[in-house]
Structures are given as structure tokens and as C-alpha cells.
CSV table of C-alpha atoms in Angstrom, one decimal:
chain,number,residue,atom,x,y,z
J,1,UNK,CA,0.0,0.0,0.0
J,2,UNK,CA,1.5,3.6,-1.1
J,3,UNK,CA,2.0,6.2,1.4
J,4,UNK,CA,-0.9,8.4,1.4
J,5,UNK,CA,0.3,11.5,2.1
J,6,UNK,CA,3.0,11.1,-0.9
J,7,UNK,CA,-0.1,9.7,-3.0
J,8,UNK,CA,-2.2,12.8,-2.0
J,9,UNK,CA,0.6,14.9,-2.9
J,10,UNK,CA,1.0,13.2,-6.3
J,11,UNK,CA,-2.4,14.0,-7.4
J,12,UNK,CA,-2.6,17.7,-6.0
J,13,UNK,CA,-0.8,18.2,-9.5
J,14,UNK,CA,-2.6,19.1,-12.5
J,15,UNK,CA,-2.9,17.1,-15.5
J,16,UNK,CA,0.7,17.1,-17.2
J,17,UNK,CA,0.6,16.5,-21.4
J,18,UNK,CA,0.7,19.1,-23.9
J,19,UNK,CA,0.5,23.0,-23.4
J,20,UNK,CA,-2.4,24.0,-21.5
J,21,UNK,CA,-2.0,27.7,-21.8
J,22,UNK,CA,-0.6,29.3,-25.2
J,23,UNK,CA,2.7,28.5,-25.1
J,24,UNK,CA,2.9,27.2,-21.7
J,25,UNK,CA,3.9,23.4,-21.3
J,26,UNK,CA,3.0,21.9,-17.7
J,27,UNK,CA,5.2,19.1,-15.9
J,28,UNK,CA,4.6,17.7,-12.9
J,29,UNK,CA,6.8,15.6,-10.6
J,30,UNK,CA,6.5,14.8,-6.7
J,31,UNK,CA,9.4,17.4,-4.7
J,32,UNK,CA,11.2,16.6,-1.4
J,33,UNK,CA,10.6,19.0,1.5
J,34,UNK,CA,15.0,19.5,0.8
J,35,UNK,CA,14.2,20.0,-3.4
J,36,UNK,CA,12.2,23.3,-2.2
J,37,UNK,CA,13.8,26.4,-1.2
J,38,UNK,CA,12.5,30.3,-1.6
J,39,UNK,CA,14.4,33.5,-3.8
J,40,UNK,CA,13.2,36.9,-3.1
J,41,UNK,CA,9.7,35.4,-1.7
J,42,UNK,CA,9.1,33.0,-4.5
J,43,UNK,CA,9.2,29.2,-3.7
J,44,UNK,CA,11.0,27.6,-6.2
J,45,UNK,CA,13.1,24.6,-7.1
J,46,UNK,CA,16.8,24.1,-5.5
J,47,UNK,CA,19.4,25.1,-7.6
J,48,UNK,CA,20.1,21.2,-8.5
J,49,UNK,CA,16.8,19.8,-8.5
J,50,UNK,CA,16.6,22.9,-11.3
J,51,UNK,CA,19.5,21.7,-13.3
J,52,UNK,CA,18.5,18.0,-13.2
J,53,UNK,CA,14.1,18.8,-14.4
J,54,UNK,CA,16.0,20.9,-17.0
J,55,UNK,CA,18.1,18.1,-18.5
J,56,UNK,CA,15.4,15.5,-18.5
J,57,UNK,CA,13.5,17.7,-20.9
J,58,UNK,CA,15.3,19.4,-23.0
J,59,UNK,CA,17.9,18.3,-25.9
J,60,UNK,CA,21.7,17.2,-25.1
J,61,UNK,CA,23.1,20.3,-25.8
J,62,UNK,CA,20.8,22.7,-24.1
J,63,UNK,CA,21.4,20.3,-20.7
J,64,UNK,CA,25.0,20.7,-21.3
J,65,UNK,CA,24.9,24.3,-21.6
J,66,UNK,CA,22.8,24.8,-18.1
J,67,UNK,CA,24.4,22.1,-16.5
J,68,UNK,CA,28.0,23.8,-17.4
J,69,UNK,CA,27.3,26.7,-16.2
J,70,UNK,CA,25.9,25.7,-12.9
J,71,UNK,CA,29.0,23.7,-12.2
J,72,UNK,CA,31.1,26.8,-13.8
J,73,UNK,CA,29.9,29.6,-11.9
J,74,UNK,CA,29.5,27.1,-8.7
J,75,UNK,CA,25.8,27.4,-7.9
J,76,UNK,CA,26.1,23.6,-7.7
J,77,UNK,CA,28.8,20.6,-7.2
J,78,UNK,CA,28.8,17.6,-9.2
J,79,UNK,CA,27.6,15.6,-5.8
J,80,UNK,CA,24.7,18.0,-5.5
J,81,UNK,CA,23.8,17.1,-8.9
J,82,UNK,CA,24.2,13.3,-8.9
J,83,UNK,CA,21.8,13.4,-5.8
J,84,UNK,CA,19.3,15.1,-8.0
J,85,UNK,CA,19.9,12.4,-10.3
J,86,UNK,CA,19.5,9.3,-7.9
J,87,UNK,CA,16.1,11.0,-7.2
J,88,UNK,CA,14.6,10.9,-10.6
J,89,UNK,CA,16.0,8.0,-11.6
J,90,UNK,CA,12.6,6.2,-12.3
J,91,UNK,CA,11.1,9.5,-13.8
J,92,UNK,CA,10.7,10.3,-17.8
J,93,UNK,CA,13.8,11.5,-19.2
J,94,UNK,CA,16.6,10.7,-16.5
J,95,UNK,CA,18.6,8.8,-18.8
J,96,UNK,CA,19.4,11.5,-21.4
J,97,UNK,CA,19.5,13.6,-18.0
J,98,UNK,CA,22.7,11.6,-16.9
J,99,UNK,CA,24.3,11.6,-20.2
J,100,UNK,CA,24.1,15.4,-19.8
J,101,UNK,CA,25.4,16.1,-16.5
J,102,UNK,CA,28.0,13.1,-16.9
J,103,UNK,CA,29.2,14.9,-19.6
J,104,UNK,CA,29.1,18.6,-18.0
J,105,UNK,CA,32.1,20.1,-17.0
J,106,UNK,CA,32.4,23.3,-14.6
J,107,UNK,CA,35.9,24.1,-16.8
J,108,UNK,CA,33.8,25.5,-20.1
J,109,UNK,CA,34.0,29.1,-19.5
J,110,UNK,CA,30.9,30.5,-21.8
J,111,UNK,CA,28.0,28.7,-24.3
J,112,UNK,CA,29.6,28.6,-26.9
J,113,UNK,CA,32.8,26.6,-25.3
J,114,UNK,CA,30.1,24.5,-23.9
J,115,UNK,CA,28.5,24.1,-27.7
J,116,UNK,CA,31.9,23.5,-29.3
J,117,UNK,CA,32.5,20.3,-26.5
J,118,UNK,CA,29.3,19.1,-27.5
J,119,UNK,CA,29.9,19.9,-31.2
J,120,UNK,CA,33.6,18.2,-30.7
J,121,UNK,CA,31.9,14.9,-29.2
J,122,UNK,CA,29.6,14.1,-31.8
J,123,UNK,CA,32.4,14.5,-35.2
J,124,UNK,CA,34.0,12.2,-33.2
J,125,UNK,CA,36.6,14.2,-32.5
J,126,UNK,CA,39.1,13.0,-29.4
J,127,UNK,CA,37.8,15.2,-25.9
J,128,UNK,CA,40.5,18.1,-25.1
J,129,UNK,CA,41.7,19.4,-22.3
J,130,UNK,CA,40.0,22.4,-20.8
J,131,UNK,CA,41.9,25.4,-19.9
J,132,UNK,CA,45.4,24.1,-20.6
J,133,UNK,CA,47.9,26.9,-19.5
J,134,UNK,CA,50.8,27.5,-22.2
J,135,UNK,CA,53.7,27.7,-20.9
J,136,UNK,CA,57.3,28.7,-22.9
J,137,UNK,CA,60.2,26.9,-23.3
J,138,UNK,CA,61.7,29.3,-20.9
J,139,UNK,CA,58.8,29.2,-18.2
J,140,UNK,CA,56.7,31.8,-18.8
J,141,UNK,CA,53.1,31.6,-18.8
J,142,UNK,CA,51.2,32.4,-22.3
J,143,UNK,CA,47.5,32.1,-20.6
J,144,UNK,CA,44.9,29.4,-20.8
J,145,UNK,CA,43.8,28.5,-24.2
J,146,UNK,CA,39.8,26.8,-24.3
J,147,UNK,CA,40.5,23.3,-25.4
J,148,UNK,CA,44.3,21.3,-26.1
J,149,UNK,CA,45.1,18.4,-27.1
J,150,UNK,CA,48.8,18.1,-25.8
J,151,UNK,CA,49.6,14.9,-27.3
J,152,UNK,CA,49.3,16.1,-30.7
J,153,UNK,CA,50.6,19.9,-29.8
J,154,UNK,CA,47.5,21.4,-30.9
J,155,UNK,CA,44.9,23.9,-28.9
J,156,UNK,CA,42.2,25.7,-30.0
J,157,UNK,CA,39.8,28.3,-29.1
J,158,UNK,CA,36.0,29.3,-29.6
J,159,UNK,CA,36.2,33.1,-30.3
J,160,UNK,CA,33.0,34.6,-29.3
J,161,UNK,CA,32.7,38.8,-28.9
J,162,UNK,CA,32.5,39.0,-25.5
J,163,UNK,CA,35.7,37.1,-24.9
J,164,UNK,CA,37.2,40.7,-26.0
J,165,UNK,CA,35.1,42.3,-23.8
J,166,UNK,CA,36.6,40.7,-21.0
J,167,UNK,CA,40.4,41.1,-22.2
J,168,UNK,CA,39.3,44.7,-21.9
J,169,UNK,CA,41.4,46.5,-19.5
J,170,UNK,CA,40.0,50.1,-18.2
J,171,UNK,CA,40.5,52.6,-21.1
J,172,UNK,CA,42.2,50.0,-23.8
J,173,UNK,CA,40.1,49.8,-27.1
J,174,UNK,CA,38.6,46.6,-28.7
J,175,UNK,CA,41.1,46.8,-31.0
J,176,UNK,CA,44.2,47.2,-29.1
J,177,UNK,CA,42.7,43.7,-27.2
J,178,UNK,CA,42.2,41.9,-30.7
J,179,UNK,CA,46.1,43.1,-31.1
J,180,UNK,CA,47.3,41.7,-28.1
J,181,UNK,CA,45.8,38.8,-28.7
J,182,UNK,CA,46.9,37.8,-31.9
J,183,UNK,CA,50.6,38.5,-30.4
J,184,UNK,CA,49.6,36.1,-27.8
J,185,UNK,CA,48.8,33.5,-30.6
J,186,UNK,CA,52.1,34.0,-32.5
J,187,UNK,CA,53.4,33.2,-29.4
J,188,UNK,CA,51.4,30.1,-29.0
J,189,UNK,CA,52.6,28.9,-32.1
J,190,UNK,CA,56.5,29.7,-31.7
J,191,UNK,CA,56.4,27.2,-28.6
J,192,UNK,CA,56.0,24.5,-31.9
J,193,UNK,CA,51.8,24.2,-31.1
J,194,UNK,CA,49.4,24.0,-33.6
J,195,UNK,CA,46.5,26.7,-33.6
J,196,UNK,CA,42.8,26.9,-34.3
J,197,UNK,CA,40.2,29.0,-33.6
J,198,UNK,CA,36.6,29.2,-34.4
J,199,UNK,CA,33.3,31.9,-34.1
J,200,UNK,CA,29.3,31.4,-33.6
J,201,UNK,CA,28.8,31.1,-37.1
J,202,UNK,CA,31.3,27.7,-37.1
J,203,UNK,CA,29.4,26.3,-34.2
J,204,UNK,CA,26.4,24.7,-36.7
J,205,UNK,CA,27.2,23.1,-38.6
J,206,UNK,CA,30.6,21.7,-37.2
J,207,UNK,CA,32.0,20.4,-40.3
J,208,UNK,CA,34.6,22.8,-41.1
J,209,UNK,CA,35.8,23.1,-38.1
J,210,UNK,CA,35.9,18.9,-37.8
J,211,UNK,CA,37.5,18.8,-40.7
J,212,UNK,CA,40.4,21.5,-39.7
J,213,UNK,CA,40.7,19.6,-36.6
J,214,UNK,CA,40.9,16.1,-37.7
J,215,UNK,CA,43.7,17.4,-40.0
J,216,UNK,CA,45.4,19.2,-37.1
J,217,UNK,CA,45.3,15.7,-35.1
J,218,UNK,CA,46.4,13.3,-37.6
């Protein structure tokens, strides 16, 4: 015999299916007293109870993208999420839901790098490394580029505007930051790595930027 209060609690929800209101879609799912918490007055979902109903119903690459930058901007830890997952284990969607947050990673720095992993993974190209550091022949540090593949001296980098906007120190022009940045590159490549980069418009389709990167990693 089911718990009553849980089966009470189950049908307080209203009918879930297709949109009831315009545009509106409605899903229901039973929520532990700790899967509840309030912001600014509102009661709302926790923060990985959030990520985890997001990824069981939306495609891969959207859950990666949320999931990413939860872990990113450390709103929640991997453990936090996994909990969420154990939880919904039974419910619709929780497979593609783990696939998602398995593959999340709190080292992808915007969308698009998130997009790009995402993008990488299904050409079949190898994973990289996130955020390798460069470092010279003679010690010095070069930065972090996005993605390397250190084996095969090769790194890349999604270029999307606001990464110039943040290389932005107080006064310098966007242009003086693009300058800087392509010095940085050169630099990149004198320490005998292999470069790539790639904008929005390469994120889909991929193939181009497969294709360069398969070269790169033969």
C-alpha cells in the first residue's frame, strides 16, 4: 500500500501533457521538502533539483549548456547534482538527464565553449583538455587557451565577442585587445603548437571546423 500523504501529494498536481495555456507546457513531478527552497519570496526549485528537471527535458546540448554553467559559476557541485539524479531515476527523461550532466564540466567558460564540447563529441573528434595553460620553453606563462590536445601539440579556441570584452582592461580599445591577442597566438605557435580558432557562425554546422581539426590531429 502507497504512502498516502506522498499519493495525495502526487495528485494535487494538475494534469501534465501538452501545453495548456498558449505556449505554456506543464510538468509535474512529486518534490522533497529539501528539493524546495524560496528566492526573493518566491518558492522555487533548489538550484540542482533545477539543473536535473531541466536536463530531462530538453535536448543534449541545451542540458549541457545549463548544467555547465551551474558547475562553472558554482551554484552547484557535481555531488549535488548526482543526488538530484539518484532521485529521478525512475522518472521520464533521466537517462538523457545523466548523459548530460555526466558529460558537463564546470571548466567550459561560456556557451559557446560548452556548444563547441558538444559539437567536438559528436564529429567524433578526441575530448581536449580544458583550460590548458601555455607555458614557454623558458617558463613563462602564455595564458589558458579553451581546449588542447597536448599529445598532438594542438589547442584551440571558440572566439566569441564577449571574450574581448573581457580582455578589456580600463581605457584600452577593442582593437588594441584583438592586437594583443593575436601577439599572444604567435606566441602560441613559436612554442612548436598548432592553432585553431573558431566563431558562432562555425558552431552549426561543425564540419569545417571537424575537418580542420581532424587534419590538425592526424
Amino acid at each position: 500500500m502507497g504512502n498516502p500523504a506522498r499519493e495525495g501529494r502526487r495528485h494535487a498536481f494538475p494534469p501534465v501533457g501538452g501545453p495548456p495555456w498558449g505556449r505554456v507546457h506543464l510538468r509535474a513531478a512529486p518534490l522533497e521538502p529539501d528539493e524546495i527552497t524560496s528566492v526573493d519570496g518566491i518558492t522555487v526549485t533548489t538550484r540542482a533539483r533545477t539543473v536535473a528537471d531541466i536536463a530531462r527535458s530538453v535536448p543534449f546540448e541545451q542540458a549541457v549548456v545549463v548544467a555547465d554553467s551551474a558547475l562553472h559559476r558554482k551554484l552547484v557541485t557535481v555531488g549535488e547534482l548526482d543526488g538530484a539524479l539518484a532521485r529521478c531515476v525512475r522518472r521520464p527523461g533521466s537517462p538523457a538527464a545523466r548523459r548530460a550532466i555526466g558529460f558537463a564540466d564546470g571548466l567550459s567558460e561560456s556557451v559557446g565553449e560548452s556548444r563547441s564540447r558538444v559539437a567536438m563529441t559528436m564529429a567524433g573528434i578526441p575530448a581536449p583538455v580544458l583550460q590548458w595553460e601555455v607555458v614557454t620553453r623558458s617558463g613563462l606563462s602564455l595564458g589558458r587557451v579553451d581546449f588542447a590536445w597536448p599529445r598532438f601539440r594542438v589547442v584551440a579556441e571558440f572566439d566569441g565577442k564577449i571574450k574581448y570584452g573581457r580582455l578589456l582592461r580600463p581605457g584600452q580599445a577593442p582593437g588594441d585587445a584583438v592586437f594583443e591577442e593575436k601577439i599572444r597566438e604567435d606566441a602560441i605557435r613559436d612554442e612548436d603548437l598548432r592553432m585553431t580558432r573558431w566563431t558562432w557562425r562555425d558552431v552549426s554546422p561543425f564540419d569545417e571546423v571537424a575537418t580542420r581539426l581532424r587534419y590538425l590531429l592526424r
